[in-house]
């Protein structure tokens, strides 16, 4: 039996205090967090943003992963990926699935929610509070073989596969609400995030300390400087340094990053409270993930 795949979010905003969106579904008579099934070929990240918009009327920016919830619906296994999601703009209107939306404090929202698994997701969200800092650490896309490129390696461009990966990343990355773009000064790195920069109408900031030949302590220091700035940054670098950076950031935290993979065209969603990393999500590829 094919499992049901879905995605949702703890949608939050700051008024006088942090408020959580809780929705009422008349079909089921329940109060829940916004969520819904993935469309064919849709990523869980795109599905979470789309479902929030469809059920609540609000456009959102994704933050850290809040984990996977699994249960059965009429005997069919269902899994829901949840994310923190900050309101960008919008307004609630009654729709086919939701007839009421309430903005509640986390404590009041937990009391209103119908299901224990929703309360568990909300509790995970509350562990670090809503306003964590997100860093999107991207490895450049495929750029062909080094020994087949006649020019300087710094100028080696993306291959056809790499351009496809860059196009996919340009759809994925904006779901997390970035506001600035950084890149190691390699043509293939800059090309990987150029579309994102153009969409944001910002320049790509060159980061010579983030090339794989730079001393690791210098690269780590620069990455921490970027994290300390407000907003959400995109940083594109190379496979020879990204795993070490991820492991280094995780050393003083309780976050398990495993083998710290860094596939070409992949992305790490790293979440911080101050300088401490509190979450790490590896996205192996930008499509169908």
mmCIF file of C-alpha atoms in Angstrom:
data_model
loop_
_atom_site.group_PDB
_atom_site.id
_atom_site.type_symbol
_atom_site.label_atom_id
_atom_site.label_comp_id
_atom_site.label_asym_id
_atom_site.label_seq_id
_atom_site.Cartn_x
_atom_site.Cartn_y
_atom_site.Cartn_z
ATOM 1 C CA UNK A 1 0.000 0.000 0.000
ATOM 2 C CA UNK A 2 1.505 3.302 -1.117
ATOM 3 C CA UNK A 3 2.120 5.621 1.847
ATOM 4 C CA UNK A 4 0.679 9.131 1.960
ATOM 5 C CA UNK A 5 3.368 11.817 1.900
ATOM 6 C CA UNK A 6 2.513 15.240 3.301
ATOM 7 C CA UNK A 7 4.119 18.393 4.643
ATOM 8 C CA UNK A 8 3.086 21.144 6.996
ATOM 9 C CA UNK A 9 4.308 23.886 9.267
ATOM 10 C CA UNK A 10 4.141 25.676 12.560
ATOM 11 C CA UNK A 11 3.229 29.049 11.076
ATOM 12 C CA UNK A 12 4.209 31.892 13.375
ATOM 13 C CA UNK A 13 4.245 35.657 13.596
ATOM 14 C CA UNK A 14 5.290 38.195 16.189
ATOM 15 C CA UNK A 15 2.625 40.620 17.368
ATOM 16 C CA UNK A 16 2.872 41.727 21.007
ATOM 17 C CA UNK A 17 4.286 38.217 21.470
ATOM 18 C CA UNK A 18 4.848 35.139 19.348
ATOM 19 C CA UNK A 19 1.601 33.728 17.954
ATOM 20 C CA UNK A 20 0.925 30.379 16.263
ATOM 21 C CA UNK A 21 -1.670 29.765 13.547
ATOM 22 C CA UNK A 22 -4.126 26.967 14.363
ATOM 23 C CA UNK A 23 -6.753 26.011 11.776
ATOM 24 C CA UNK A 24 -10.192 24.404 12.060
ATOM 25 C CA UNK A 25 -11.264 21.870 9.436
ATOM 26 C CA UNK A 26 -15.057 21.467 9.358
ATOM 27 C CA UNK A 27 -14.803 18.170 7.458
ATOM 28 C CA UNK A 28 -13.064 16.569 10.439
ATOM 29 C CA UNK A 29 -14.204 18.886 13.211
ATOM 30 C CA UNK A 30 -10.624 19.291 14.435
ATOM 31 C CA UNK A 31 -8.060 21.996 15.210
ATOM 32 C CA UNK A 32 -4.682 21.320 13.668
ATOM 33 C CA UNK A 33 -1.516 22.730 12.157
ATOM 34 C CA UNK A 34 -1.698 23.553 8.431
ATOM 35 C CA UNK A 35 -0.559 20.620 6.316
ATOM 36 C CA UNK A 36 -1.439 18.625 3.220
ATOM 37 C CA UNK A 37 -0.399 15.990 0.696
ATOM 38 C CA UNK A 38 2.464 16.401 -1.739
ATOM 39 C CA UNK A 39 1.465 16.795 -5.365
ATOM 40 C CA UNK A 40 3.085 14.445 -7.881
ATOM 41 C CA UNK A 41 6.733 15.407 -8.293
ATOM 42 C CA UNK A 42 6.532 18.083 -5.601
ATOM 43 C CA UNK A 43 9.170 18.449 -2.898
ATOM 44 C CA UNK A 44 8.169 18.465 0.759
ATOM 45 C CA UNK A 45 9.490 22.014 1.072
ATOM 46 C CA UNK A 46 7.364 23.357 -1.779
ATOM 47 C CA UNK A 47 4.378 21.386 -0.457
ATOM 48 C CA UNK A 48 4.718 22.909 3.016
ATOM 49 C CA UNK A 49 4.744 26.453 1.601
ATOM 50 C CA UNK A 50 1.873 25.740 -0.792
ATOM 51 C CA UNK A 51 -0.310 24.067 1.830
ATOM 52 C CA UNK A 52 0.225 26.920 4.280
ATOM 53 C CA UNK A 53 -0.858 29.372 1.583
ATOM 54 C CA UNK A 54 -3.894 27.316 0.554
ATOM 55 C CA UNK A 55 -5.157 26.674 4.074
ATOM 56 C CA UNK A 56 -4.295 29.986 5.751
ATOM 57 C CA UNK A 57 -3.911 32.578 2.986
ATOM 58 C CA UNK A 58 -0.435 33.487 4.242
ATOM 59 C CA UNK A 59 2.823 33.411 2.315
ATOM 60 C CA UNK A 60 5.634 32.091 4.478
ATOM 61 C CA UNK A 61 9.383 31.534 4.662
ATOM 62 C CA UNK A 62 10.532 28.138 5.890
ATOM 63 C CA UNK A 63 12.936 27.788 8.797
ATOM 64 C CA UNK A 64 14.291 24.739 10.550
ATOM 65 C CA UNK A 65 12.937 21.223 10.210
ATOM 66 C CA UNK A 66 10.664 20.127 13.050
ATOM 67 C CA UNK A 67 10.828 16.456 12.192
ATOM 68 C CA UNK A 68 8.697 13.753 10.654
ATOM 69 C CA UNK A 69 5.392 12.554 12.108
ATOM 70 C CA UNK A 70 4.041 9.142 11.061
ATOM 71 C CA UNK A 71 0.619 7.621 11.663
ATOM 72 C CA UNK A 72 -2.066 5.658 9.803
ATOM 73 C CA UNK A 73 -5.185 6.992 8.075
ATOM 74 C CA UNK A 74 -7.769 4.257 7.512
ATOM 75 C CA UNK A 75 -4.971 1.721 7.600
ATOM 76 C CA UNK A 76 -2.763 3.627 5.132
ATOM 77 C CA UNK A 77 0.599 4.819 6.505
ATOM 78 C CA UNK A 78 1.020 8.590 6.390
ATOM 79 C CA UNK A 79 4.105 10.696 7.079
ATOM 80 C CA UNK A 80 4.173 14.468 7.472
ATOM 81 C CA UNK A 81 7.333 16.595 7.365
ATOM 82 C CA UNK A 82 6.968 19.727 9.494
ATOM 83 C CA UNK A 83 8.901 22.990 9.379
ATOM 84 C CA UNK A 84 8.942 26.248 11.255
ATOM 85 C CA UNK A 85 7.464 28.907 8.960
ATOM 86 C CA UNK A 86 7.535 32.674 9.432
ATOM 87 C CA UNK A 87 4.664 34.743 8.050
ATOM 88 C CA UNK A 88 5.721 37.022 5.202
ATOM 89 C CA UNK A 89 2.354 38.486 4.233
ATOM 90 C CA UNK A 90 -1.235 37.519 3.496
ATOM 91 C CA UNK A 91 -4.674 37.343 5.010
ATOM 92 C CA UNK A 92 -6.944 34.475 6.008
ATOM 93 C CA UNK A 93 -10.094 33.785 4.045
ATOM 94 C CA UNK A 94 -12.450 30.836 4.457
ATOM 95 C CA UNK A 95 -11.647 28.107 1.923
ATOM 96 C CA UNK A 96 -12.660 24.578 0.961
ATOM 97 C CA UNK A 97 -10.646 22.985 3.788
ATOM 98 C CA UNK A 98 -10.500 25.555 6.587
ATOM 99 C CA UNK A 99 -13.322 27.692 7.975
ATOM 100 C CA UNK A 100 -11.504 29.245 10.966
ATOM 101 C CA UNK A 101 -7.979 30.358 11.808
ATOM 102 C CA UNK A 102 -6.875 31.554 15.218
ATOM 103 C CA UNK A 103 -3.599 33.181 16.225
ATOM 104 C CA UNK A 104 -2.728 31.891 19.693
ATOM 105 C CA UNK A 105 0.214 31.909 22.075
ATOM 106 C CA UNK A 106 2.133 28.617 22.026
ATOM 107 C CA UNK A 107 0.528 27.571 25.322
ATOM 108 C CA UNK A 108 -2.977 28.368 24.101
ATOM 109 C CA UNK A 109 -2.282 26.732 20.738
ATOM 110 C CA UNK A 110 -1.172 23.502 22.443
ATOM 111 C CA UNK A 111 -4.429 23.485 24.406
ATOM 112 C CA UNK A 112 -6.520 24.083 21.269
ATOM 113 C CA UNK A 113 -4.881 21.440 19.051
ATOM 114 C CA UNK A 114 -6.827 18.198 18.725
ATOM 115 C CA UNK A 115 -3.962 15.756 18.180
ATOM 116 C CA UNK A 116 -1.045 14.751 20.375
ATOM 117 C CA UNK A 117 1.303 14.591 17.387
ATOM 118 C CA UNK A 118 0.556 18.249 16.576
ATOM 119 C CA UNK A 119 1.333 19.198 20.165
ATOM 120 C CA UNK A 120 4.619 17.289 19.936
ATOM 121 C CA UNK A 121 5.591 19.232 16.792
ATOM 122 C CA UNK A 122 4.694 22.499 18.511
ATOM 123 C CA UNK A 123 6.812 21.496 21.517
ATOM 124 C CA UNK A 124 9.781 20.889 19.201
ATOM 125 C CA UNK A 125 9.246 24.337 17.720
ATOM 126 C CA UNK A 126 9.212 25.904 21.191
ATOM 127 C CA UNK A 127 12.494 24.261 22.265
ATOM 128 C CA UNK A 128 14.545 27.008 20.621
ATOM 129 C CA UNK A 129 11.910 29.670 20.035
ATOM 130 C CA UNK A 130 10.850 30.931 16.630
ATOM 131 C CA UNK A 131 13.508 33.410 15.665
ATOM 132 C CA UNK A 132 16.447 31.195 14.828
ATOM 133 C CA UNK A 133 18.889 32.260 12.128
ATOM 134 C CA UNK A 134 19.016 30.203 8.943
ATOM 135 C CA UNK A 135 22.104 29.635 6.800
ATOM 136 C CA UNK A 136 21.695 27.885 3.445
ATOM 137 C CA UNK A 137 25.035 26.257 2.626
ATOM 138 C CA UNK A 138 25.110 25.134 -1.015
ATOM 139 C CA UNK A 139 27.638 23.071 -2.927
ATOM 140 C CA UNK A 140 28.074 24.178 -6.529
ATOM 141 C CA UNK A 141 26.551 22.110 -9.300
ATOM 142 C CA UNK A 142 28.344 19.789 -11.699
ATOM 143 C CA UNK A 143 31.037 21.515 -13.746
ATOM 144 C CA UNK A 144 32.491 18.742 -15.894
ATOM 145 C CA UNK A 145 35.920 17.211 -15.476
ATOM 146 C CA UNK A 146 38.767 19.431 -14.386
ATOM 147 C CA UNK A 147 41.186 17.759 -16.817
ATOM 148 C CA UNK A 148 38.855 18.477 -19.755
ATOM 149 C CA UNK A 149 38.631 22.224 -19.092
ATOM 150 C CA UNK A 150 41.331 24.159 -21.023
ATOM 151 C CA UNK A 151 41.260 27.334 -18.942
ATOM 152 C CA UNK A 152 42.034 28.248 -15.320
ATOM 153 C CA UNK A 153 40.160 26.047 -12.877
ATOM 154 C CA UNK A 154 38.690 29.094 -11.138
ATOM 155 C CA UNK A 155 36.844 29.842 -14.385
ATOM 156 C CA UNK A 156 35.472 26.346 -15.000
ATOM 157 C CA UNK A 157 31.717 26.808 -15.627
ATOM 158 C CA UNK A 158 28.731 24.660 -14.835
ATOM 159 C CA UNK A 159 28.010 21.794 -17.182
ATOM 160 C CA UNK A 160 24.587 21.089 -18.646
ATOM 161 C CA UNK A 161 23.797 18.985 -15.552
ATOM 162 C CA UNK A 162 25.072 21.760 -13.304
ATOM 163 C CA UNK A 163 22.830 24.312 -15.014
ATOM 164 C CA UNK A 164 19.829 22.064 -14.395
ATOM 165 C CA UNK A 165 20.851 21.815 -10.735
ATOM 166 C CA UNK A 166 21.211 25.598 -10.487
ATOM 167 C CA UNK A 167 17.743 26.048 -11.969
ATOM 168 C CA UNK A 168 16.278 23.629 -9.427
ATOM 169 C CA UNK A 169 18.073 25.392 -6.561
ATOM 170 C CA UNK A 170 16.647 28.696 -7.779
ATOM 171 C CA UNK A 171 13.179 27.265 -7.097
ATOM 172 C CA UNK A 172 14.069 25.622 -3.779
ATOM 173 C CA UNK A 173 16.150 28.309 -2.061
ATOM 174 C CA UNK A 174 13.520 31.105 -2.108
ATOM 175 C CA UNK A 175 11.175 28.905 -0.048
ATOM 176 C CA UNK A 176 13.450 29.681 2.919
ATOM 177 C CA UNK A 177 13.209 33.457 2.522
ATOM 178 C CA UNK A 178 16.857 34.409 1.858
ATOM 179 C CA UNK A 179 17.861 38.057 1.635
ATOM 180 C CA UNK A 180 21.515 37.900 0.585
ATOM 181 C CA UNK A 181 23.819 35.648 -1.449
ATOM 182 C CA UNK A 182 27.491 34.816 -0.863
ATOM 183 C CA UNK A 183 29.792 32.663 -2.971
ATOM 184 C CA UNK A 184 33.326 31.411 -3.157
ATOM 185 C CA UNK A 185 34.959 33.271 -6.093
ATOM 186 C CA UNK A 186 34.783 30.343 -8.496
ATOM 187 C CA UNK A 187 32.748 30.634 -11.689
ATOM 188 C CA UNK A 188 30.882 27.378 -11.003
ATOM 189 C CA UNK A 189 29.966 28.541 -7.476
ATOM 190 C CA UNK A 190 28.747 31.956 -8.604
ATOM 191 C CA UNK A 191 26.738 30.452 -11.474
ATOM 192 C CA UNK A 192 25.041 28.030 -9.066
ATOM 193 C CA UNK A 193 23.460 30.869 -7.048
ATOM 194 C CA UNK A 194 23.306 33.635 -9.670
ATOM 195 C CA UNK A 195 19.628 33.009 -10.443
ATOM 196 C CA UNK A 196 18.773 33.349 -6.764
ATOM 197 C CA UNK A 197 20.658 36.648 -6.528
ATOM 198 C CA UNK A 198 18.867 37.956 -9.615
ATOM 199 C CA UNK A 199 15.509 36.994 -8.177
ATOM 200 C CA UNK A 200 16.364 38.811 -4.942
ATOM 201 C CA UNK A 201 17.862 41.738 -6.897
ATOM 202 C CA UNK A 202 21.098 41.588 -4.952
ATOM 203 C CA UNK A 203 24.737 41.190 -5.909
ATOM 204 C CA UNK A 204 26.596 37.967 -5.165
ATOM 205 C CA UNK A 205 29.132 38.743 -2.440
ATOM 206 C CA UNK A 206 32.515 37.156 -3.114
ATOM 207 C CA UNK A 207 33.979 35.112 -0.236
ATOM 208 C CA UNK A 208 37.645 34.205 -0.845
ATOM 209 C CA UNK A 209 37.923 32.690 2.650
ATOM 210 C CA UNK A 210 35.333 30.064 1.702
ATOM 211 C CA UNK A 211 37.263 28.288 -1.037
ATOM 212 C CA UNK A 212 38.428 24.770 -0.223
ATOM 213 C CA UNK A 213 42.099 25.799 -0.355
ATOM 214 C CA UNK A 214 41.672 28.396 2.422
ATOM 215 C CA UNK A 215 42.609 27.537 6.052
ATOM 216 C CA UNK A 216 39.657 25.903 7.768
ATOM 217 C CA UNK A 217 39.774 28.252 10.752
ATOM 218 C CA UNK A 218 39.523 31.248 8.405
ATOM 219 C CA UNK A 219 36.585 29.680 6.574
ATOM 220 C CA UNK A 220 34.853 28.837 9.846
ATOM 221 C CA UNK A 221 35.379 32.345 11.159
ATOM 222 C CA UNK A 222 33.912 33.918 8.036
ATOM 223 C CA UNK A 223 30.902 31.599 8.074
ATOM 224 C CA UNK A 224 30.217 32.524 11.702
ATOM 225 C CA UNK A 225 30.424 36.201 10.754
ATOM 226 C CA UNK A 226 27.796 35.628 8.066
ATOM 227 C CA UNK A 227 25.559 33.817 10.572
ATOM 228 C CA UNK A 228 25.855 36.746 12.989
ATOM 229 C CA UNK A 229 24.303 39.124 10.463
ATOM 230 C CA UNK A 230 20.530 39.499 10.475
ATOM 231 C CA UNK A 231 18.383 37.691 7.918
ATOM 232 C CA UNK A 232 18.895 34.469 5.965
ATOM 233 C CA UNK A 233 22.051 33.994 3.911
ATOM 234 C CA UNK A 234 22.809 31.726 0.964
ATOM 235 C CA UNK A 235 26.452 30.630 0.798
ATOM 236 C CA UNK A 236 27.831 28.603 -2.118
ATOM 237 C CA UNK A 237 31.144 26.815 -1.704
ATOM 238 C CA UNK A 238 33.022 23.630 -2.603
ATOM 239 C CA UNK A 239 32.871 19.999 -1.622
ATOM 240 C CA UNK A 240 36.373 20.044 -0.180
ATOM 241 C CA UNK A 241 35.369 22.363 2.655
ATOM 242 C CA UNK A 242 31.603 22.088 3.245
ATOM 243 C CA UNK A 243 31.668 18.813 5.243
ATOM 244 C CA UNK A 244 34.390 20.189 7.532
ATOM 245 C CA UNK A 245 32.430 23.406 8.036
ATOM 246 C CA UNK A 246 29.254 21.524 8.917
ATOM 247 C CA UNK A 247 31.073 19.218 11.323
ATOM 248 C CA UNK A 248 32.891 22.166 12.880
ATOM 249 C CA UNK A 249 29.665 24.070 13.467
ATOM 250 C CA UNK A 250 28.107 20.967 15.015
ATOM 251 C CA UNK A 251 30.965 20.235 17.420
ATOM 252 C CA UNK A 252 29.657 22.371 20.277
ATOM 253 C CA UNK A 253 26.004 21.508 19.719
ATOM 254 C CA UNK A 254 23.777 18.493 20.205
ATOM 255 C CA UNK A 255 23.047 18.326 16.465
ATOM 256 C CA UNK A 256 23.955 15.044 14.775
ATOM 257 C CA UNK A 257 25.078 15.704 11.200
ATOM 258 C CA UNK A 258 26.183 12.146 10.474
ATOM 259 C CA UNK A 259 28.739 11.910 7.691
ATOM 260 C CA UNK A 260 28.137 15.538 6.622
ATOM 261 C CA UNK A 261 27.609 14.752 2.949
ATOM 262 C CA UNK A 262 28.107 17.351 0.250
ATOM 263 C CA UNK A 263 26.819 16.175 -3.097
ATOM 264 C CA UNK A 264 27.113 18.566 -6.044
ATOM 265 C CA UNK A 265 23.990 20.719 -6.211
ATOM 266 C CA UNK A 266 23.035 19.857 -2.629
ATOM 267 C CA UNK A 267 22.212 22.179 0.262
ATOM 268 C CA UNK A 268 22.436 22.227 4.047
ATOM 269 C CA UNK A 269 19.766 24.158 5.952
ATOM 270 C CA UNK A 270 21.591 25.138 9.133
ATOM 271 C CA UNK A 271 19.717 26.755 12.032
ATOM 272 C CA UNK A 272 21.309 28.814 14.805
ATOM 273 C CA UNK A 273 20.474 30.457 18.096
ATOM 274 C CA UNK A 274 23.211 33.032 18.367
ATOM 275 C CA UNK A 275 26.418 31.239 17.389
ATOM 276 C CA UNK A 276 25.151 27.798 18.430
ATOM 277 C CA UNK A 277 23.819 25.505 15.743
ATOM 278 C CA UNK A 278 20.515 23.918 16.778
ATOM 279 C CA UNK A 279 19.431 22.214 13.571
ATOM 280 C CA UNK A 280 20.884 20.767 10.373
ATOM 281 C CA UNK A 281 18.891 19.450 7.431
ATOM 282 C CA UNK A 282 20.678 18.007 4.406
ATOM 283 C CA UNK A 283 18.877 18.330 1.072
ATOM 284 C CA UNK A 284 20.607 15.920 -1.276
ATOM 285 C CA UNK A 285 19.084 17.386 -4.421
ATOM 286 C CA UNK A 286 16.796 20.297 -5.124
ATOM 287 C CA UNK A 287 14.115 18.344 -6.991
ATOM 288 C CA UNK A 288 11.710 15.722 -5.630
ATOM 289 C CA UNK A 289 13.205 15.793 -2.124
#
